[in-house]
Short mmCIF file of C-alpha atoms and ligand atoms in Angstrom, two decimals:
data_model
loop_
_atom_site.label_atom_id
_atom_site.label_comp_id
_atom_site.label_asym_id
_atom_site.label_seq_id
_atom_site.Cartn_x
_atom_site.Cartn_y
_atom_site.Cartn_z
CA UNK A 22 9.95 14.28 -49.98
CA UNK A 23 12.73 12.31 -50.22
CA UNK A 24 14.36 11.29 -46.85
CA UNK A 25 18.13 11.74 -46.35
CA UNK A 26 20.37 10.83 -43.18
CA UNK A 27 19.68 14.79 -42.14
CA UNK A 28 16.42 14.82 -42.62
CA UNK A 29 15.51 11.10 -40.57
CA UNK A 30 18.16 12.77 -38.07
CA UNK A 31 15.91 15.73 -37.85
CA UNK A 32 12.97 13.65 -37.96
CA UNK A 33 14.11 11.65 -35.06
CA UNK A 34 14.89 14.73 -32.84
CA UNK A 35 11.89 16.22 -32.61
CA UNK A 36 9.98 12.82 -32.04
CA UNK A 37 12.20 12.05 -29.17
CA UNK A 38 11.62 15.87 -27.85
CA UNK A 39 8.07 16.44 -28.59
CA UNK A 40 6.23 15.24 -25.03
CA UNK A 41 3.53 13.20 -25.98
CA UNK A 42 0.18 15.01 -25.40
CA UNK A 43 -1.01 14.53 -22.05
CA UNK A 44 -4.50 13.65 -23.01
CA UNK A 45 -4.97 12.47 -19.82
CA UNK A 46 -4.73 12.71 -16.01
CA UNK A 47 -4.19 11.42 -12.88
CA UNK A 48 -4.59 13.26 -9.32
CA UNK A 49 -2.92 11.32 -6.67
CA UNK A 50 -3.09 11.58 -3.08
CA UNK A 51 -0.21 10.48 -1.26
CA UNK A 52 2.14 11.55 1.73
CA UNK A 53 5.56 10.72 0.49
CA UNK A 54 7.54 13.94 1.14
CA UNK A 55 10.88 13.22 2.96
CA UNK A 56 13.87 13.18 0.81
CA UNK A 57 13.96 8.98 0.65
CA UNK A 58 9.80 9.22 -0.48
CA UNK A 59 9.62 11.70 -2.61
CA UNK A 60 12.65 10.49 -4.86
CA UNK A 61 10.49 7.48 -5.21
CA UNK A 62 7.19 8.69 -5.88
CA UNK A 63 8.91 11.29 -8.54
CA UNK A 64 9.66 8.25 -10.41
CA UNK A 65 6.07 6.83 -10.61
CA UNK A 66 5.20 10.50 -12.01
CA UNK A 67 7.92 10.09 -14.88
CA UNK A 68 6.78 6.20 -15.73
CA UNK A 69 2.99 8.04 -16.27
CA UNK A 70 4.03 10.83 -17.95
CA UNK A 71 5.94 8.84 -20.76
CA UNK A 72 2.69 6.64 -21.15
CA UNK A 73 1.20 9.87 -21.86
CA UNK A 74 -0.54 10.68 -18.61
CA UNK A 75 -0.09 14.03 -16.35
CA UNK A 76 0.29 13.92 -12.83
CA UNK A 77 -1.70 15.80 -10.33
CA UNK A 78 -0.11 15.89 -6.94
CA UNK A 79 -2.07 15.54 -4.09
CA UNK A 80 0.65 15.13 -1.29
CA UNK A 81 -0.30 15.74 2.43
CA UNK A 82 2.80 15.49 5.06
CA UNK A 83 2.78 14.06 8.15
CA UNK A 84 4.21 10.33 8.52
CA UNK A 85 1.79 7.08 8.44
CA UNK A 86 -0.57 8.63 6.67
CA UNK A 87 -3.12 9.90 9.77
CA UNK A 88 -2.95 13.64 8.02
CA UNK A 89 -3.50 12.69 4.44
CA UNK A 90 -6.55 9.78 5.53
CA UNK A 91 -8.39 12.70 7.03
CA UNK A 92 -7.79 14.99 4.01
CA UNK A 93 -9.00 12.16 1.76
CA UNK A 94 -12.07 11.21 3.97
CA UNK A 95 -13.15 14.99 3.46
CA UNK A 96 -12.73 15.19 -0.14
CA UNK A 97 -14.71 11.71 -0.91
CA UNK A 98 -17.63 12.99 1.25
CA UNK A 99 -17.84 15.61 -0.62
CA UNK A 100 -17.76 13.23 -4.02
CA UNK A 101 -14.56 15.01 -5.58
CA UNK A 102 -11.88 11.72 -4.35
CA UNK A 103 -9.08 11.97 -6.51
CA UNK A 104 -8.21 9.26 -8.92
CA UNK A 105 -6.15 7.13 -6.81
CA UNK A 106 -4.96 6.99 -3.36
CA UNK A 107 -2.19 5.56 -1.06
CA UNK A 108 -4.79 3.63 0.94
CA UNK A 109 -3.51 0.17 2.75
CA UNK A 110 -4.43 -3.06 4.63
CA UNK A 111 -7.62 -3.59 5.97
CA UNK A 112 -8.85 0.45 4.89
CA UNK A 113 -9.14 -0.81 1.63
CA UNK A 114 -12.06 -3.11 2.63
CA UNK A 115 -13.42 -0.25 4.52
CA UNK A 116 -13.78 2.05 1.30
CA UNK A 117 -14.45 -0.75 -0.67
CA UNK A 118 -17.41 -1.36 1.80
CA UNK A 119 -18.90 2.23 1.31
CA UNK A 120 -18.80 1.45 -2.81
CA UNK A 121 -15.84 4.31 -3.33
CA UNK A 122 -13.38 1.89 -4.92
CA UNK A 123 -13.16 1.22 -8.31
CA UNK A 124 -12.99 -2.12 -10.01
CA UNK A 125 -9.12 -2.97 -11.90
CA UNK A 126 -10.03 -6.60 -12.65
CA UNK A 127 -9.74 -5.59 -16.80
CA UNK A 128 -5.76 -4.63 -15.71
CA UNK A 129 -4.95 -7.40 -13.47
CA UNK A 130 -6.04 -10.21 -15.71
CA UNK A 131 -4.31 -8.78 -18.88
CA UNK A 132 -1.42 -8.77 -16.81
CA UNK A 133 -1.77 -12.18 -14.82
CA UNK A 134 -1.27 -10.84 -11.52
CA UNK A 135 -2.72 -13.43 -10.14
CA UNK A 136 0.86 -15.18 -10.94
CA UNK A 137 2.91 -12.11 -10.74
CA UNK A 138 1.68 -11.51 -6.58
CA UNK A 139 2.16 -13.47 -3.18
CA UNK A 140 -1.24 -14.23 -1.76
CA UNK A 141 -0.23 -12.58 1.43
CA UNK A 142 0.10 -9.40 -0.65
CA UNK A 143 -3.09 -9.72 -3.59
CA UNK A 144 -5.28 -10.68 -1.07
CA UNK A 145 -5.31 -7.50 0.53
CA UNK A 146 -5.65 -5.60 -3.19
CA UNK A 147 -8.84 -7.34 -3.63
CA UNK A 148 -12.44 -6.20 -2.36
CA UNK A 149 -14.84 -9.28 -2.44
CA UNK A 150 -12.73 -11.26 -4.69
CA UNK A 151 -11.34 -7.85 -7.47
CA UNK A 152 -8.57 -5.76 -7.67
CA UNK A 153 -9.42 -2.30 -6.79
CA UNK A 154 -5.97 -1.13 -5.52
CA UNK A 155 -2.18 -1.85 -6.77
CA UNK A 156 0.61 -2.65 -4.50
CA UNK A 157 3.67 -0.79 -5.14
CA UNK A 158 6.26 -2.46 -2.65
CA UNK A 159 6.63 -4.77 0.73
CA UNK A 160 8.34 -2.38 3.58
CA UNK A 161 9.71 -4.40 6.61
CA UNK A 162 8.98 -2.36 9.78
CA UNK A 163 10.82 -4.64 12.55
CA UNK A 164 14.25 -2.98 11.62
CA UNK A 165 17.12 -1.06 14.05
CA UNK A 166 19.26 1.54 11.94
CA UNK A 167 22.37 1.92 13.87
CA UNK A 168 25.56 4.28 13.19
CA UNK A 169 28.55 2.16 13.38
CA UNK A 170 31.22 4.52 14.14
CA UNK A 171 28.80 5.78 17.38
CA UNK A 172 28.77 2.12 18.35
CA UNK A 173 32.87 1.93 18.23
CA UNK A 174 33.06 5.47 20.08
CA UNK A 175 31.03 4.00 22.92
CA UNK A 176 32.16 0.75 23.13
CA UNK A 177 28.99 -0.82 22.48
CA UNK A 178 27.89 -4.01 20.38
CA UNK A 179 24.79 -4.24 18.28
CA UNK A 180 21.49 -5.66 20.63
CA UNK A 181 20.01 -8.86 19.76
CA UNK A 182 17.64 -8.78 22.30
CA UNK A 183 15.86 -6.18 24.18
CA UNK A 184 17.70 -7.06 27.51
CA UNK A 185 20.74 -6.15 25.41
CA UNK A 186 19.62 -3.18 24.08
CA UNK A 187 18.81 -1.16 27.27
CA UNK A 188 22.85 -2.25 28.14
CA UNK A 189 24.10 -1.64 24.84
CA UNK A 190 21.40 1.98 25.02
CA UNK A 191 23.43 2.76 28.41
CA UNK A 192 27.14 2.83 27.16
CA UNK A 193 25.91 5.13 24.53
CA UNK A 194 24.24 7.41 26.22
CA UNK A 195 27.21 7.45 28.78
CA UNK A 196 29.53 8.18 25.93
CA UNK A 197 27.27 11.13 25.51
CA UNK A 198 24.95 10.04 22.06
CA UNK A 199 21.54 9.98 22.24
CA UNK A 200 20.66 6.20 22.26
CA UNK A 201 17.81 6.31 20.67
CA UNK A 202 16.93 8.96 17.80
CA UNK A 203 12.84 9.05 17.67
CA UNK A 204 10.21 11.30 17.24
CA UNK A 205 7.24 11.41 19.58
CA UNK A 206 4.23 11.41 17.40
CA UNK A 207 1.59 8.42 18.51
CA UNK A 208 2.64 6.43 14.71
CA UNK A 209 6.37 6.13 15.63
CA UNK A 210 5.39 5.28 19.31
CA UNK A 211 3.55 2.56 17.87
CA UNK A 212 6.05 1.74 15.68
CA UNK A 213 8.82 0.96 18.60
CA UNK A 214 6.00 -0.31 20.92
CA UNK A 215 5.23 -3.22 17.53
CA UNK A 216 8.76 -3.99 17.68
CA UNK A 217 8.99 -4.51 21.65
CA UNK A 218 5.53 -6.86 21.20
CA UNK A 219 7.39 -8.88 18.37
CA UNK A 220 10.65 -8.85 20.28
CA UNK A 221 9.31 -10.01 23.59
CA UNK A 222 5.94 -11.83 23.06
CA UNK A 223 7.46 -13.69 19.75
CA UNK A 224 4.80 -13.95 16.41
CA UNK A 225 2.13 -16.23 18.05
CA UNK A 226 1.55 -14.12 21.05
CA UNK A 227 1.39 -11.03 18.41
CA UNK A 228 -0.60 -12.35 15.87
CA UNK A 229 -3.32 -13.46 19.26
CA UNK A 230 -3.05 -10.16 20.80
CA UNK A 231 -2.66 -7.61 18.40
CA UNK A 232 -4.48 -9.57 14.69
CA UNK A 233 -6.81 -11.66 16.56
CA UNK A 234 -7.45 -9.06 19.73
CA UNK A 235 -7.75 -11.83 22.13
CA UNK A 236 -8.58 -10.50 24.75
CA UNK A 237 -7.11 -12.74 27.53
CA UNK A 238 -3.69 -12.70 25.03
CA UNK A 239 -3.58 -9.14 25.66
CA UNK A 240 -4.44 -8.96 29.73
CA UNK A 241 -1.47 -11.22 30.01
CA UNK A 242 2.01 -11.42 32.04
CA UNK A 243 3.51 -11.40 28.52
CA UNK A 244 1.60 -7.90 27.90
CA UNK A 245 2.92 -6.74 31.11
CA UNK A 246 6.52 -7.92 30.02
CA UNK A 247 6.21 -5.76 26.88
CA UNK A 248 4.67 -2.40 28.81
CA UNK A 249 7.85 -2.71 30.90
CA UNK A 250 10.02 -2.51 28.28
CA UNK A 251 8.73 -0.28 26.68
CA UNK A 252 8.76 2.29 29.12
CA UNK A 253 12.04 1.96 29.75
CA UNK A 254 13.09 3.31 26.41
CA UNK A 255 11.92 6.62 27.85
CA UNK A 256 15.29 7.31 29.62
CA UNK A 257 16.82 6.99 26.13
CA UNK A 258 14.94 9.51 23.89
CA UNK A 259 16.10 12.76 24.30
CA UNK A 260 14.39 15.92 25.28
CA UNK A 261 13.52 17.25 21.37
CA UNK A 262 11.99 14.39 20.64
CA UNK A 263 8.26 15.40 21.08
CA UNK A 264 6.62 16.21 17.65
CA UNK A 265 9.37 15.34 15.89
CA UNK A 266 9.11 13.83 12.38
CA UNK A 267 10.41 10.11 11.18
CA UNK A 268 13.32 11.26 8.79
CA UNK A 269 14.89 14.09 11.06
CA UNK A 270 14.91 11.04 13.45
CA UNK A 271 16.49 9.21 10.70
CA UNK A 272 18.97 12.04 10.20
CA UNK A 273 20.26 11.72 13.75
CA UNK A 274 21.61 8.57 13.51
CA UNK A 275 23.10 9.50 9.74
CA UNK A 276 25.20 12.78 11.57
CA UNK A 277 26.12 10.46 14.18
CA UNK A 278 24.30 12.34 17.21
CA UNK A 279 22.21 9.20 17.58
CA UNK A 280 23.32 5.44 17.65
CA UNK A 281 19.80 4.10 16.79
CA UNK A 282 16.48 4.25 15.65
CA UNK A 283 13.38 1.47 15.22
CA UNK A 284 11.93 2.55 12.03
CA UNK A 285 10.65 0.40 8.87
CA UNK A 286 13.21 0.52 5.98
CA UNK A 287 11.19 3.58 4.57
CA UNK A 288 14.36 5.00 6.59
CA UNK A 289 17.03 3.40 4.05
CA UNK A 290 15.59 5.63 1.60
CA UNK A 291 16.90 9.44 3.61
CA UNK A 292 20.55 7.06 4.13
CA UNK A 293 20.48 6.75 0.24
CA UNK A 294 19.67 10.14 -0.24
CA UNK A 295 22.20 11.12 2.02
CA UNK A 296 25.01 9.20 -0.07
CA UNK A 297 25.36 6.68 2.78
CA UNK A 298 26.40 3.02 2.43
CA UNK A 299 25.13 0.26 4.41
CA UNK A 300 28.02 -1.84 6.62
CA UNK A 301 30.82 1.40 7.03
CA UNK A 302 27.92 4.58 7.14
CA UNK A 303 25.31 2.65 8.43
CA UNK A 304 23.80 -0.91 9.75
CA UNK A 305 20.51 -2.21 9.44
CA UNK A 306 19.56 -5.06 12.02
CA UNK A 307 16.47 -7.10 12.59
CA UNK A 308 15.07 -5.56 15.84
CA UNK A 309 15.91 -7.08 18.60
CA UNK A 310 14.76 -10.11 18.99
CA UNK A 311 12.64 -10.65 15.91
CA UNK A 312 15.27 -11.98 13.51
CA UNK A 313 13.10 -14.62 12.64
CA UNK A 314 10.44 -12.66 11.95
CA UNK A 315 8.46 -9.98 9.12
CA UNK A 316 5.95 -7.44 10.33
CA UNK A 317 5.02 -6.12 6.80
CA UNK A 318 3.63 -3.16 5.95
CA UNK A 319 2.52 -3.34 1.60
CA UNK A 320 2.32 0.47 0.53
CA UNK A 321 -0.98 0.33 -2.43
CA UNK A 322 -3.19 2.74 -4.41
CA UNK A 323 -6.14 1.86 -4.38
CA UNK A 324 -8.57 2.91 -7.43
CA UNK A 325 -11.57 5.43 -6.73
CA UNK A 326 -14.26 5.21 -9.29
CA UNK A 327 -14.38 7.69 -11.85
CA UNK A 328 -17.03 9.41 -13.94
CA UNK A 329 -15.89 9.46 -17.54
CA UNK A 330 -13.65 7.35 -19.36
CA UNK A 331 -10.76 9.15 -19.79
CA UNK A 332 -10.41 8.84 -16.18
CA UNK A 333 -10.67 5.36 -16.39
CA UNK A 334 -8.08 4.94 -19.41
CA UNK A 335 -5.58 7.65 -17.10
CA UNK A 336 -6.30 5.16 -14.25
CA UNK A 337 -6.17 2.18 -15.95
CA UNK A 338 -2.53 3.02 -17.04
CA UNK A 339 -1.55 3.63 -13.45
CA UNK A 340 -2.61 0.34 -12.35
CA UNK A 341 -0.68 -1.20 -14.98
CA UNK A 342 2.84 0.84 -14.77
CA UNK A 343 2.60 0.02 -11.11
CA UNK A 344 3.58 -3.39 -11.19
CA UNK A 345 6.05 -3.21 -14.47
CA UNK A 346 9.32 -4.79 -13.70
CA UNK A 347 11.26 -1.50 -14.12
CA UNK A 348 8.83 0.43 -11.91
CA UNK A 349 9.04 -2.29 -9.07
CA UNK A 350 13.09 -1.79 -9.33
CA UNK A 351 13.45 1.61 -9.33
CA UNK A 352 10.79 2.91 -6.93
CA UNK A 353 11.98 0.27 -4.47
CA UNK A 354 15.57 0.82 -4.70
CA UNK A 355 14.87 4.32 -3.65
CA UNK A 356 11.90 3.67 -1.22
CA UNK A 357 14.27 1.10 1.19
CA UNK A 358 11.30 -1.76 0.28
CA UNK A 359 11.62 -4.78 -1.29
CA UNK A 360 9.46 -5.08 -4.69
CA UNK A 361 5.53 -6.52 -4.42
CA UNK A 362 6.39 -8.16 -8.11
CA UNK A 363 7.30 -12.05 -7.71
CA UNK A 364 10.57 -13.02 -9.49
CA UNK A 365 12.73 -9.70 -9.80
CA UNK A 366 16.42 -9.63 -9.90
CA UNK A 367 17.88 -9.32 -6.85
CA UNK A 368 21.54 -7.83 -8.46
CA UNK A 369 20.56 -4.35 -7.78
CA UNK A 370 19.49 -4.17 -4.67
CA UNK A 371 21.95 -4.07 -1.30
CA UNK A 372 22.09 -6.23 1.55
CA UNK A 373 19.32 -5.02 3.39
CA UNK A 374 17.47 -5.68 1.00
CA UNK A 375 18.35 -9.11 0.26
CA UNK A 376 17.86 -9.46 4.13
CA UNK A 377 14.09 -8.43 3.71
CA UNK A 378 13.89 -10.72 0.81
CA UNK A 379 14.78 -13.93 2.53
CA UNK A 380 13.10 -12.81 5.69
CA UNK A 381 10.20 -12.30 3.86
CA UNK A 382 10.34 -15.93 2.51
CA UNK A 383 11.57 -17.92 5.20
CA UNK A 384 9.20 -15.87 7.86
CA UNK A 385 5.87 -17.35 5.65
CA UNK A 386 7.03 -20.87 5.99
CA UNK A 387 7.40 -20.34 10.07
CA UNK A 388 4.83 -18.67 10.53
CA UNK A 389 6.66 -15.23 11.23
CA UNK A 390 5.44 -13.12 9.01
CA UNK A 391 3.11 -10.40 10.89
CA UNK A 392 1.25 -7.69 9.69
CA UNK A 393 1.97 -4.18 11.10
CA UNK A 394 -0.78 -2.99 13.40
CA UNK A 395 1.17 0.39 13.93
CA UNK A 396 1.20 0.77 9.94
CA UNK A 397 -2.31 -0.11 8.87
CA UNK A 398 -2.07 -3.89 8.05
CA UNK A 399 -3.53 -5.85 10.68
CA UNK A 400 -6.56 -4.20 12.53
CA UNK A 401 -9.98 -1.28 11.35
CA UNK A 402 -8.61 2.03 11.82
CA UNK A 403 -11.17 2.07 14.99
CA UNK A 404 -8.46 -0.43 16.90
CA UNK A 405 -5.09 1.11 15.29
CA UNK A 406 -6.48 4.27 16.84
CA UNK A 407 -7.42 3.07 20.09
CA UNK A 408 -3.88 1.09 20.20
CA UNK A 409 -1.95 4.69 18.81
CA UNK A 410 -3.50 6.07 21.87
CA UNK A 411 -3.01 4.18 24.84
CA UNK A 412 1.10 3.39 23.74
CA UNK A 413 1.78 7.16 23.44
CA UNK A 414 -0.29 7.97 26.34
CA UNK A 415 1.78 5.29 28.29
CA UNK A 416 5.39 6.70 26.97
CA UNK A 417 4.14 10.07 27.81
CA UNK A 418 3.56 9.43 31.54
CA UNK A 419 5.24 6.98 34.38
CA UNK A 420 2.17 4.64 34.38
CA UNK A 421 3.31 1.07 35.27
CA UNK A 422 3.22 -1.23 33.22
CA UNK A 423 -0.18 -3.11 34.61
CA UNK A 424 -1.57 0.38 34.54
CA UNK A 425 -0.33 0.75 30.55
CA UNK A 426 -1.67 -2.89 30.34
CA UNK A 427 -5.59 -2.15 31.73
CA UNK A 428 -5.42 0.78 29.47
CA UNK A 429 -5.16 -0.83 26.80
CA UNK A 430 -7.15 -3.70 27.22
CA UNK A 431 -9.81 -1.11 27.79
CA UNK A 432 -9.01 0.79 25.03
CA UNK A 433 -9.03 -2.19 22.08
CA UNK A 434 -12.40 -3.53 24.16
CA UNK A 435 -14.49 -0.14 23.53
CA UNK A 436 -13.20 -0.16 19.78
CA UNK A 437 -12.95 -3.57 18.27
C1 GAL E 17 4.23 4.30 6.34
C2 GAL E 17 4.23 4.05 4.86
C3 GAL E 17 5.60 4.15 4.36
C4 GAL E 17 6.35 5.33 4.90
C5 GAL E 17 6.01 5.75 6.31
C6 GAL E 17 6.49 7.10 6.76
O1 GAL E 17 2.96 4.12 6.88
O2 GAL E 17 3.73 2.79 4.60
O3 GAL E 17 5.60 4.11 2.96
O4 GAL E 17 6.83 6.16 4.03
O5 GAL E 17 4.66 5.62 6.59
O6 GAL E 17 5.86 8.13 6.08
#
């Protein structure tokens, strides 16, 4: 046949509109479903599906994961796991342990990520020395969101410390805001009770207490210092706040009815979806007193081994459009992380962002840089539990803070 402009025209159409056939799959457990997440997990399904691979989505809600780990541990026993799972930190030694994981090695070398990865973030993708997970991003948990114009209203000025913020806390509440927008599930407990240990103990005493679980680090004036503290962020949660979930937390502070909230930038993500910009709509802040330090939290698949090779071809593809350059944009611009990938352009990203980026860098050379014990990073699942525990148990109640301090000596003793 002889080809004419119309014809190659033609031709062209239907290639572009034909999908490509999905001869392969992926099931993917996961348990991004606010607004913020699952914009950015959507886009992970569209890289696969235009390498030719279908998407099977395994999502289970409930913040930080505790929901969808139990979901996953039921389905493994049973020997259906799915192909790949958002597993992190020290769990992925744990399955790696029990021989679950698969091994990505083939991937990683053909795509020197070696090079392309921070030590700090492919040593934790690697079980005895291989890659069997891939990370998709670096979320910084220390954080305060704060609503600027609630601020102005009550005539209060962003904390720096947490002296500060129970002053700053007061004149909002007085000007009749909730202070503090949070949700009372034992993860986000955790999560403000990690920020009070990094903002009043400083990195050395967190990295001996809550890495190292040194024990006379953690029966310690300095412990004692944090449980008071702590507790007295009770008076500024409001009455709702039991049960309640991250983002509606999140959404507080973007309809003004709250003037802050401690929350990882996972939370930038349900500001961007709201149409929000950061400096007029909203502020992001080191907490208080951490601005020299990076509690990080590395969101990763991690590989389950599969029993024919399709799977492994399906999976194999995963690994690899996980760390492309426009994958590491895209899914971070929406997800409020910075990318995992060494060397990306900064241009697209806001100031937060660029915040977390030079954090990030500056905290490694200080020695700042912490993993998150709330999210997963820094101790067995045994310990985060215990920990989860006791700090909910403590915001829950009007123990002291020595009493909140035995407790959870106690607790971290019987589990580590
Ligand atoms: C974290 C996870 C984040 C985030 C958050 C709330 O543990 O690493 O990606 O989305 O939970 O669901």
């Amino acid at each position: 046949m002889k080809m004419n402009l119309a014809t190659l025209t033609v031709a062209s159409t239907l290639a572009f509109n034909v999908p490509l056939a999905q001869s392969s799959d992926v099931e993917v457990l996961h348990w991004w479903t606010s607004g913020g997440e699952a914009a950015s997990v959507k886009y992970l399904k569209t890289k696969l599906n235009n390498s030719g691979v279908s998407w099977t989505d395994f999502a289970v809600a409930g913040g930080g994961g505790e929901n969808a780990m139990t979901v996953l541990k039921s389905r493994a026993i049973s020997g259906n796991p799915p192909t790949a799972a958002q597993i992190k930190g020290p769990s992925i030694q744990e399955w790696g342990d029990l021989g679950f994981l698969a091994n990505i090695d083939s991937v990683a070398k053909a795509n020197n990520w070696d090079s392309m990865l921070p030590a700090v973030v492919s040593d934790v993708m690697k079980h005895k020395g291989s890659y069997v997970a891939a990370p998709v991003n670096v979320h910084r948990v220390n954080w305060l969101w704060a609503n600027p114009e609630v601020f102005r209203k009550s005539g209060a000025t962003i904390p720096t410390t947490w002296s500060d913020f129970i002053v700053q806390a007061k004149k909002i509440q007085d000007a009749g805001y909730i202070a503090l927008a949070h949700g009372g599930q034992p993860w986000q407990d955790a999560t403000v009770f990690e920020a009070v240990v990094l903002g009043v103990g400083g990195a050395d005493y967190y990295k001996k207490a809550f890495v190292d679980l040194d024990m006379s680090t953690l029966k310690s004036d300095t412990t004692k210092a944090v449980f008071k503290t702590f507790g007295e962020l009770r008076q500024f949660v409001d009455a709702n706040s039991p049960g309640r979930d991250w983002n509606v937390a999140t959404s507080m502070v973007i309809n003004g009815k709250a003037g802050m909230q401690i929350m990882g930038d996972w939370a930038k993500g349900e500001f961007k979806v709201a149409n929000k910009n950061v400096g007029t709509d909203f502020v992001c802040v080191s907490a208080p007193g951490t601005s020299g330090s990076f509690t990080f939290n590395i969101d990763s698949f991690a590989f389950f081994k599969q029993k024919n090779t399709e799977d492994t071809k399906a999976q194999n593809v995963m690994a690899k459009e996980i760390l492309s350059t426009d994958f590491q944009k895209v899914f971070n611009l929406n997800k409020g992380s910075i990318p995992a990938k060494l060397g990306m352009a900064r241009t697209e990203f806001d100031s937060c962002a660029h915040d977390s980026m030079d954090a990030f860098v500056a905290s490694s050379q200080t020695g700042g840089l912490v993993p998150s014990f709330a999210h997963g990073m820094a101790v067995s699942e045994a310990v985060s539990g215990a920990i989860n525990d006791t700090v909910t148990n403590y915001f829950n109640s009007s123990l002291s803070p020595s009493e909140g301090m035995n407790q959870l000596v106690s607790a971290i003793a019987a589990a580590k």
